[in-house]
Amino acid sequence: MKQIKLIFAAIIAVCWSVCASTNAFASCYGWATAYLDNSSIVLDLGSNVTSTISYYAYAQYGNQTDTSSSTSEALVEVSADNWAWAEADIADDYQDIYAAVSIDNPATDITSNAIAEYGISFTAAQAGTLTISIDFDLEIDTSSTAYAEALAYLTINDEEYDSASIDFYAYNGMSKHLNDLGALTSTYTYSEGEKVTILLGADAYAAVPVPGAGLLLSTGLIVFAAIKRKN
């Protein structure tokens, strides 16, 4: 029996070494936000008048989703620390296009994604040129073993004209906080009678796996405790 104890003690030592090297017991989290400030928008359409405004919001956490194309907000909230939220609305107090996700120490491998889009469409009464710009703020925060990404983009007639993104993959106990501020800008020349669609979007994504080494150590401790109790 003493030999069995020594064997399990060795197993625990190995497991502990693995955990120490991978920092498996550290809190694993991924957090990302992509923000477009609608109060900063500059849109010069000359004599053309905006005819259509559309909103799109999508939130996904694990296998839970919330999609909205008729209202401006989508939300999946599992707990205070685990959620996905997308909002695209210039009618509320925030005046923003906002996508945010958070995953904190999940019990299973998990991904979270949020997309918010604000569309402006018009049919040109005459040929002309439009200019557009909008401020963005991208931010991510990751720790231990996680991936996070934040993206802001501007498309005109389904073609990307400007975008910005940041991303980071943390592993082996790493942690990182990144922030990027700037503006999406573009100039577009259109012809008479052309239908023009401008799309402003924010996308946030995070993925966090289960810390397997931590589970391995826990199993070893439980087995060792059971043998000790039996004796």
PDB file of C-alpha atoms in Angstrom:
ATOM      1  CA  MET A   1       0.000   0.000   0.000  1.00  0.00           C
ATOM      2  CA  LYS A   2       2.902   2.320   0.736  1.00  0.00           C
ATOM      3  CA  GLN A   3       4.110   1.807  -2.828  1.00  0.00           C
ATOM      4  CA  ILE A   4       0.679   2.760  -4.187  1.00  0.00           C
ATOM      5  CA  LYS A   5       0.763   5.937  -2.135  1.00  0.00           C
ATOM      6  CA  LEU A   6       4.167   6.791  -3.516  1.00  0.00           C
ATOM      7  CA  ILE A   7       2.936   6.208  -7.053  1.00  0.00           C
ATOM      8  CA  PHE A   8      -0.027   8.513  -6.578  1.00  0.00           C
ATOM      9  CA  ALA A   9       2.172  11.081  -4.874  1.00  0.00           C
ATOM     10  CA  ALA A  10       4.379  11.018  -7.966  1.00  0.00           C
ATOM     11  CA  ILE A  11       1.314  11.434 -10.184  1.00  0.00           C
ATOM     12  CA  ILE A  12       0.221  14.452  -8.161  1.00  0.00           C
ATOM     13  CA  ALA A  13       3.687  15.949  -8.415  1.00  0.00           C
ATOM     14  CA  VAL A  14       3.616  15.574 -12.188  1.00  0.00           C
ATOM     15  CA  CYS A  15       0.139  17.072 -12.402  1.00  0.00           C
ATOM     16  CA  TRP A  16       1.203  19.980 -10.232  1.00  0.00           C
ATOM     17  CA  SER A  17       4.206  20.605 -12.475  1.00  0.00           C
ATOM     18  CA  VAL A  18       1.949  20.619 -15.532  1.00  0.00           C
ATOM     19  CA  CYS A  19      -0.401  23.066 -13.881  1.00  0.00           C
ATOM     20  CA  ALA A  20       2.414  25.318 -12.810  1.00  0.00           C
ATOM     21  CA  SER A  21       3.825  25.388 -16.339  1.00  0.00           C
ATOM     22  CA  THR A  22       0.453  26.139 -17.978  1.00  0.00           C
ATOM     23  CA  ASN A  23      -0.926  28.286 -15.192  1.00  0.00           C
ATOM     24  CA  ALA A  24      -4.067  26.191 -15.399  1.00  0.00           C
ATOM     25  CA  PHE A  25      -5.555  27.464 -12.164  1.00  0.00           C
ATOM     26  CA  ALA A  26      -5.286  31.100 -13.264  1.00  0.00           C
ATOM     27  CA  SER A  27      -8.544  32.778 -14.153  1.00  0.00           C
ATOM     28  CA  CYS A  28      -9.154  32.423 -17.898  1.00  0.00           C
ATOM     29  CA  TYR A  29     -11.069  35.259 -19.451  1.00  0.00           C
ATOM     30  CA  GLY A  30     -11.548  37.019 -22.748  1.00  0.00           C
ATOM     31  CA  TRP A  31     -13.181  40.414 -23.149  1.00  0.00           C
ATOM     32  CA  ALA A  32     -13.639  42.584 -26.242  1.00  0.00           C
ATOM     33  CA  THR A  33     -15.532  45.718 -27.240  1.00  0.00           C
ATOM     34  CA  ALA A  34     -15.907  47.510 -30.564  1.00  0.00           C
ATOM     35  CA  TYR A  35     -17.483  50.957 -30.409  1.00  0.00           C
ATOM     36  CA  LEU A  36     -18.442  53.424 -33.133  1.00  0.00           C
ATOM     37  CA  ASP A  37     -19.420  56.882 -31.875  1.00  0.00           C
ATOM     38  CA  ASN A  38     -22.453  58.027 -33.846  1.00  0.00           C
ATOM     39  CA  SER A  39     -22.231  61.510 -32.355  1.00  0.00           C
ATOM     40  CA  SER A  40     -18.963  61.910 -34.279  1.00  0.00           C
ATOM     41  CA  ILE A  41     -20.340  60.915 -37.673  1.00  0.00           C
ATOM     42  CA  VAL A  42     -19.702  63.241 -40.584  1.00  0.00           C
ATOM     43  CA  LEU A  43     -21.797  62.425 -43.642  1.00  0.00           C
ATOM     44  CA  ASP A  44     -22.010  64.853 -46.551  1.00  0.00           C
ATOM     45  CA  LEU A  45     -24.508  63.793 -49.207  1.00  0.00           C
ATOM     46  CA  GLY A  46     -24.758  67.119 -51.002  1.00  0.00           C
ATOM     47  CA  SER A  47     -28.342  67.574 -52.247  1.00  0.00           C
ATOM     48  CA  ASN A  48     -29.258  63.915 -51.699  1.00  0.00           C
ATOM     49  CA  VAL A  49     -31.475  62.936 -48.802  1.00  0.00           C
ATOM     50  CA  THR A  50     -31.136  59.732 -46.789  1.00  0.00           C
ATOM     51  CA  SER A  51     -34.150  57.560 -47.593  1.00  0.00           C
ATOM     52  CA  THR A  52     -33.591  54.422 -45.492  1.00  0.00           C
ATOM     53  CA  ILE A  53     -31.952  53.661 -42.159  1.00  0.00           C
ATOM     54  CA  SER A  54     -31.534  50.063 -40.974  1.00  0.00           C
ATOM     55  CA  TYR A  55     -30.256  48.355 -37.848  1.00  0.00           C
ATOM     56  CA  TYR A  56     -28.868  44.887 -37.327  1.00  0.00           C
ATOM     57  CA  ALA A  57     -27.804  43.324 -34.033  1.00  0.00           C
ATOM     58  CA  TYR A  58     -26.528  39.799 -33.354  1.00  0.00           C
ATOM     59  CA  ALA A  59     -25.335  38.290 -30.080  1.00  0.00           C
ATOM     60  CA  GLN A  60     -24.048  34.759 -29.527  1.00  0.00           C
ATOM     61  CA  TYR A  61     -22.721  33.044 -26.401  1.00  0.00           C
ATOM     62  CA  GLY A  62     -22.030  29.323 -26.710  1.00  0.00           C
ATOM     63  CA  ASN A  63     -25.129  27.833 -28.341  1.00  0.00           C
ATOM     64  CA  GLN A  64     -27.375  30.723 -27.300  1.00  0.00           C
ATOM     65  CA  THR A  65     -28.139  33.407 -29.866  1.00  0.00           C
ATOM     66  CA  ASP A  66     -30.234  36.541 -30.149  1.00  0.00           C
ATOM     67  CA  THR A  67     -30.711  38.215 -33.531  1.00  0.00           C
ATOM     68  CA  SER A  68     -32.599  41.385 -34.268  1.00  0.00           C
ATOM     69  CA  SER A  69     -33.051  43.208 -37.569  1.00  0.00           C
ATOM     70  CA  SER A  70     -36.152  45.190 -36.610  1.00  0.00           C
ATOM     71  CA  THR A  71     -34.936  46.613 -33.320  1.00  0.00           C
ATOM     72  CA  SER A  72     -31.520  47.835 -32.341  1.00  0.00           C
ATOM     73  CA  GLU A  73     -30.347  45.502 -29.579  1.00  0.00           C
ATOM     74  CA  ALA A  74     -29.411  41.845 -29.141  1.00  0.00           C
ATOM     75  CA  LEU A  75     -28.330  40.336 -25.834  1.00  0.00           C
ATOM     76  CA  VAL A  76     -27.334  36.931 -24.467  1.00  0.00           C
ATOM     77  CA  GLU A  77     -26.488  37.107 -20.771  1.00  0.00           C
ATOM     78  CA  VAL A  78     -25.496  33.996 -18.830  1.00  0.00           C
ATOM     79  CA  SER A  79     -24.149  35.764 -15.732  1.00  0.00           C
ATOM     80  CA  ALA A  80     -22.607  39.062 -14.727  1.00  0.00           C
ATOM     81  CA  ASP A  81     -19.283  37.973 -16.265  1.00  0.00           C
ATOM     82  CA  ASN A  82     -20.469  35.954 -19.273  1.00  0.00           C
ATOM     83  CA  TRP A  83     -22.443  37.667 -22.000  1.00  0.00           C
ATOM     84  CA  ALA A  84     -22.630  39.026 -25.543  1.00  0.00           C
ATOM     85  CA  TRP A  85     -24.305  42.332 -26.359  1.00  0.00           C
ATOM     86  CA  ALA A  86     -24.818  44.235 -29.598  1.00  0.00           C
ATOM     87  CA  GLU A  87     -26.512  47.592 -30.081  1.00  0.00           C
ATOM     88  CA  ALA A  88     -26.917  49.824 -33.130  1.00  0.00           C
ATOM     89  CA  ASP A  89     -29.140  52.791 -32.441  1.00  0.00           C
ATOM     90  CA  ILE A  90     -28.894  56.558 -32.770  1.00  0.00           C
ATOM     91  CA  ALA A  91     -32.306  57.086 -31.173  1.00  0.00           C
ATOM     92  CA  ASP A  92     -31.316  56.255 -27.608  1.00  0.00           C
ATOM     93  CA  ASP A  93     -29.189  58.128 -25.090  1.00  0.00           C
ATOM     94  CA  TYR A  94     -25.973  56.387 -26.086  1.00  0.00           C
ATOM     95  CA  GLN A  95     -26.016  57.351 -29.781  1.00  0.00           C
ATOM     96  CA  ASP A  96     -23.709  54.519 -30.704  1.00  0.00           C
ATOM     97  CA  ILE A  97     -22.914  51.328 -32.555  1.00  0.00           C
ATOM     98  CA  TYR A  98     -21.612  48.965 -29.947  1.00  0.00           C
ATOM     99  CA  ALA A  99     -20.599  45.293 -29.761  1.00  0.00           C
ATOM    100  CA  ALA A 100     -19.195  43.698 -26.613  1.00  0.00           C
ATOM    101  CA  VAL A 101     -18.473  40.186 -25.312  1.00  0.00           C
ATOM    102  CA  SER A 102     -17.173  38.772 -22.049  1.00  0.00           C
ATOM    103  CA  ILE A 103     -16.158  35.242 -21.029  1.00  0.00           C
ATOM    104  CA  ASP A 104     -14.792  34.604 -17.548  1.00  0.00           C
ATOM    105  CA  ASN A 105     -13.471  31.206 -16.380  1.00  0.00           C
ATOM    106  CA  PRO A 106     -16.056  29.019 -18.157  1.00  0.00           C
ATOM    107  CA  ALA A 107     -16.804  25.423 -17.221  1.00  0.00           C
ATOM    108  CA  THR A 108     -16.639  24.360 -20.878  1.00  0.00           C
ATOM    109  CA  ASP A 109     -14.952  25.537 -24.052  1.00  0.00           C
ATOM    110  CA  ILE A 110     -16.903  28.616 -25.078  1.00  0.00           C
ATOM    111  CA  THR A 111     -17.033  31.291 -27.775  1.00  0.00           C
ATOM    112  CA  SER A 112     -18.847  34.592 -27.748  1.00  0.00           C
ATOM    113  CA  ASN A 113     -19.574  36.961 -30.642  1.00  0.00           C
ATOM    114  CA  ALA A 114     -21.485  40.206 -31.048  1.00  0.00           C
ATOM    115  CA  ILE A 115     -22.134  42.205 -34.226  1.00  0.00           C
ATOM    116  CA  ALA A 116     -23.855  45.583 -34.508  1.00  0.00           C
ATOM    117  CA  GLU A 117     -24.493  47.293 -37.849  1.00  0.00           C
ATOM    118  CA  TYR A 118     -26.050  50.592 -38.843  1.00  0.00           C
ATOM    119  CA  GLY A 119     -27.041  51.113 -42.473  1.00  0.00           C
ATOM    120  CA  ILE A 120     -27.832  54.238 -44.483  1.00  0.00           C
ATOM    121  CA  SER A 121     -29.277  53.931 -48.008  1.00  0.00           C
ATOM    122  CA  PHE A 122     -30.280  56.490 -50.612  1.00  0.00           C
ATOM    123  CA  THR A 123     -30.881  56.796 -54.337  1.00  0.00           C
ATOM    124  CA  ALA A 124     -28.851  59.585 -55.886  1.00  0.00           C
ATOM    125  CA  ALA A 125     -30.926  62.357 -57.464  1.00  0.00           C
ATOM    126  CA  GLN A 126     -27.832  63.419 -59.334  1.00  0.00           C
ATOM    127  CA  ALA A 127     -24.179  62.430 -59.678  1.00  0.00           C
ATOM    128  CA  GLY A 128     -21.946  63.446 -56.811  1.00  0.00           C
ATOM    129  CA  THR A 129     -19.440  62.528 -54.148  1.00  0.00           C
ATOM    130  CA  LEU A 130     -20.076  61.651 -50.527  1.00  0.00           C
ATOM    131  CA  THR A 131     -17.624  61.808 -47.653  1.00  0.00           C
ATOM    132  CA  ILE A 132     -18.088  59.958 -44.399  1.00  0.00           C
ATOM    133  CA  SER A 133     -16.137  59.513 -41.176  1.00  0.00           C
ATOM    134  CA  ILE A 134     -16.866  58.103 -37.734  1.00  0.00           C
ATOM    135  CA  ASP A 135     -14.727  57.645 -34.609  1.00  0.00           C
ATOM    136  CA  PHE A 136     -14.036  54.146 -33.273  1.00  0.00           C
ATOM    137  CA  ASP A 137     -12.733  52.703 -30.013  1.00  0.00           C
ATOM    138  CA  LEU A 138     -11.542  49.083 -29.949  1.00  0.00           C
ATOM    139  CA  GLU A 139     -10.514  47.337 -26.743  1.00  0.00           C
ATOM    140  CA  ILE A 140      -9.611  43.767 -25.743  1.00  0.00           C
ATOM    141  CA  ASP A 141      -8.425  42.134 -22.538  1.00  0.00           C
ATOM    142  CA  THR A 142      -7.309  38.499 -22.244  1.00  0.00           C
ATOM    143  CA  SER A 143      -5.707  36.357 -19.579  1.00  0.00           C
ATOM    144  CA  SER A 144      -4.205  32.860 -19.175  1.00  0.00           C
ATOM    145  CA  THR A 145      -5.526  31.023 -22.260  1.00  0.00           C
ATOM    146  CA  ALA A 146      -7.956  33.027 -24.384  1.00  0.00           C
ATOM    147  CA  TYR A 147      -8.409  34.767 -27.727  1.00  0.00           C
ATOM    148  CA  ALA A 148     -10.134  38.105 -28.215  1.00  0.00           C
ATOM    149  CA  GLU A 149     -10.724  40.313 -31.240  1.00  0.00           C
ATOM    150  CA  ALA A 150     -12.422  43.654 -31.893  1.00  0.00           C
ATOM    151  CA  LEU A 151     -13.249  45.019 -35.361  1.00  0.00           C
ATOM    152  CA  ALA A 152     -14.794  48.195 -36.795  1.00  0.00           C
ATOM    153  CA  TYR A 153     -15.621  48.514 -40.482  1.00  0.00           C
ATOM    154  CA  LEU A 154     -17.158  50.776 -43.115  1.00  0.00           C
ATOM    155  CA  THR A 155     -18.582  49.346 -46.333  1.00  0.00           C
ATOM    156  CA  ILE A 156     -20.234  51.052 -49.285  1.00  0.00           C
ATOM    157  CA  ASN A 157     -22.329  48.950 -51.660  1.00  0.00           C
ATOM    158  CA  ASP A 158     -20.936  45.754 -50.085  1.00  0.00           C
ATOM    159  CA  GLU A 159     -17.309  46.777 -50.648  1.00  0.00           C
ATOM    160  CA  GLU A 160     -15.098  47.457 -47.648  1.00  0.00           C
ATOM    161  CA  TYR A 161     -13.703  50.970 -47.728  1.00  0.00           C
ATOM    162  CA  ASP A 162     -12.083  51.218 -44.314  1.00  0.00           C
ATOM    163  CA  SER A 163     -11.621  49.017 -41.263  1.00  0.00           C
ATOM    164  CA  ALA A 164      -9.597  48.643 -38.088  1.00  0.00           C
ATOM    165  CA  SER A 165      -9.013  45.642 -35.833  1.00  0.00           C
ATOM    166  CA  ILE A 166      -7.012  44.403 -32.857  1.00  0.00           C
ATOM    167  CA  ASP A 167      -6.621  40.858 -31.592  1.00  0.00           C
ATOM    168  CA  PHE A 168      -4.521  38.850 -29.156  1.00  0.00           C
ATOM    169  CA  TYR A 169      -4.127  35.213 -28.140  1.00  0.00           C
ATOM    170  CA  ALA A 170      -2.995  34.659 -24.557  1.00  0.00           C
ATOM    171  CA  TYR A 171      -1.460  31.348 -23.486  1.00  0.00           C
ATOM    172  CA  ASN A 172       0.708  29.870 -20.724  1.00  0.00           C
ATOM    173  CA  GLY A 173      -0.449  32.447 -18.183  1.00  0.00           C
ATOM    174  CA  MET A 174      -0.068  35.462 -20.461  1.00  0.00           C
ATOM    175  CA  SER A 175      -2.341  38.482 -20.156  1.00  0.00           C
ATOM    176  CA  LYS A 176      -2.802  41.479 -22.399  1.00  0.00           C
ATOM    177  CA  HIS A 177      -4.837  44.654 -22.609  1.00  0.00           C
ATOM    178  CA  LEU A 178      -4.991  46.454 -25.966  1.00  0.00           C
ATOM    179  CA  ASN A 179      -6.775  49.621 -27.019  1.00  0.00           C
ATOM    180  CA  ASP A 180      -7.002  51.373 -30.384  1.00  0.00           C
ATOM    181  CA  LEU A 181      -8.642  54.739 -31.088  1.00  0.00           C
ATOM    182  CA  GLY A 182      -9.125  56.294 -34.507  1.00  0.00           C
ATOM    183  CA  ALA A 183     -11.602  57.106 -37.259  1.00  0.00           C
ATOM    184  CA  LEU A 184     -13.037  55.252 -40.230  1.00  0.00           C
ATOM    185  CA  THR A 185     -13.076  57.555 -43.262  1.00  0.00           C
ATOM    186  CA  SER A 186     -13.989  57.264 -46.916  1.00  0.00           C
ATOM    187  CA  THR A 187     -14.903  59.177 -50.065  1.00  0.00           C
ATOM    188  CA  TYR A 188     -17.224  57.687 -52.672  1.00  0.00           C
ATOM    189  CA  THR A 189     -18.292  59.003 -56.104  1.00  0.00           C
ATOM    190  CA  TYR A 190     -21.737  57.926 -57.309  1.00  0.00           C
ATOM    191  CA  SER A 191     -23.728  58.377 -60.508  1.00  0.00           C
ATOM    192  CA  GLU A 192     -27.242  59.727 -61.049  1.00  0.00           C
ATOM    193  CA  GLY A 193     -29.915  57.178 -60.139  1.00  0.00           C
ATOM    194  CA  GLU A 194     -27.450  54.906 -58.302  1.00  0.00           C
ATOM    195  CA  LYS A 195     -28.611  53.323 -55.065  1.00  0.00           C
ATOM    196  CA  VAL A 196     -25.938  53.715 -52.415  1.00  0.00           C
ATOM    197  CA  THR A 197     -25.813  51.730 -49.178  1.00  0.00           C
ATOM    198  CA  ILE A 198     -23.394  52.678 -46.409  1.00  0.00           C
ATOM    199  CA  LEU A 199     -22.847  50.150 -43.640  1.00  0.00           C
ATOM    200  CA  LEU A 200     -21.099  50.925 -40.350  1.00  0.00           C
ATOM    201  CA  GLY A 201     -20.287  47.882 -38.244  1.00  0.00           C
ATOM    202  CA  ALA A 202     -18.756  46.789 -34.944  1.00  0.00           C
ATOM    203  CA  ASP A 203     -17.735  43.189 -34.195  1.00  0.00           C
ATOM    204  CA  ALA A 204     -16.416  41.710 -30.950  1.00  0.00           C
ATOM    205  CA  TYR A 205     -15.302  38.092 -30.480  1.00  0.00           C
ATOM    206  CA  ALA A 206     -13.772  36.007 -27.687  1.00  0.00           C
ATOM    207  CA  ALA A 207     -12.953  32.324 -27.162  1.00  0.00           C
ATOM    208  CA  VAL A 208     -11.809  30.611 -23.964  1.00  0.00           C
ATOM    209  CA  PRO A 209     -10.983  26.866 -23.605  1.00  0.00           C
ATOM    210  CA  VAL A 210     -11.231  24.753 -20.487  1.00  0.00           C
ATOM    211  CA  PRO A 211      -7.959  24.636 -18.474  1.00  0.00           C
ATOM    212  CA  GLY A 212      -7.437  20.854 -18.829  1.00  0.00           C
ATOM    213  CA  ALA A 213      -4.396  20.640 -16.591  1.00  0.00           C
ATOM    214  CA  GLY A 214      -6.408  21.976 -13.685  1.00  0.00           C
ATOM    215  CA  LEU A 215      -8.956  19.237 -14.169  1.00  0.00           C
ATOM    216  CA  LEU A 216      -6.158  16.644 -14.274  1.00  0.00           C
ATOM    217  CA  LEU A 217      -4.744  17.843 -10.980  1.00  0.00           C
ATOM    218  CA  SER A 218      -8.177  17.860  -9.346  1.00  0.00           C
ATOM    219  CA  THR A 219      -8.750  14.252 -10.420  1.00  0.00           C
ATOM    220  CA  GLY A 220      -5.378  13.183  -8.992  1.00  0.00           C
ATOM    221  CA  LEU A 221      -6.120  14.825  -5.641  1.00  0.00           C
ATOM    222  CA  ILE A 222      -9.541  13.185  -5.419  1.00  0.00           C
ATOM    223  CA  VAL A 223      -8.109   9.714  -6.140  1.00  0.00           C
ATOM    224  CA  PHE A 224      -5.321  10.185  -3.599  1.00  0.00           C
ATOM    225  CA  ALA A 225      -7.789  11.348  -0.944  1.00  0.00           C
ATOM    226  CA  ALA A 226      -9.998   8.322  -1.590  1.00  0.00           C
ATOM    227  CA  ILE A 227      -7.075   5.903  -1.103  1.00  0.00           C
ATOM    228  CA  LYS A 228      -6.009   7.668   2.083  1.00  0.00           C
ATOM    229  CA  ARG A 229      -9.547   7.413   3.480  1.00  0.00           C
ATOM    230  CA  LYS A 230      -9.712   3.697   2.597  1.00  0.00           C
ATOM    231  CA  ASN A 231      -6.569   3.076   4.614  1.00  0.00           C
TER     232      ASN A 231
END
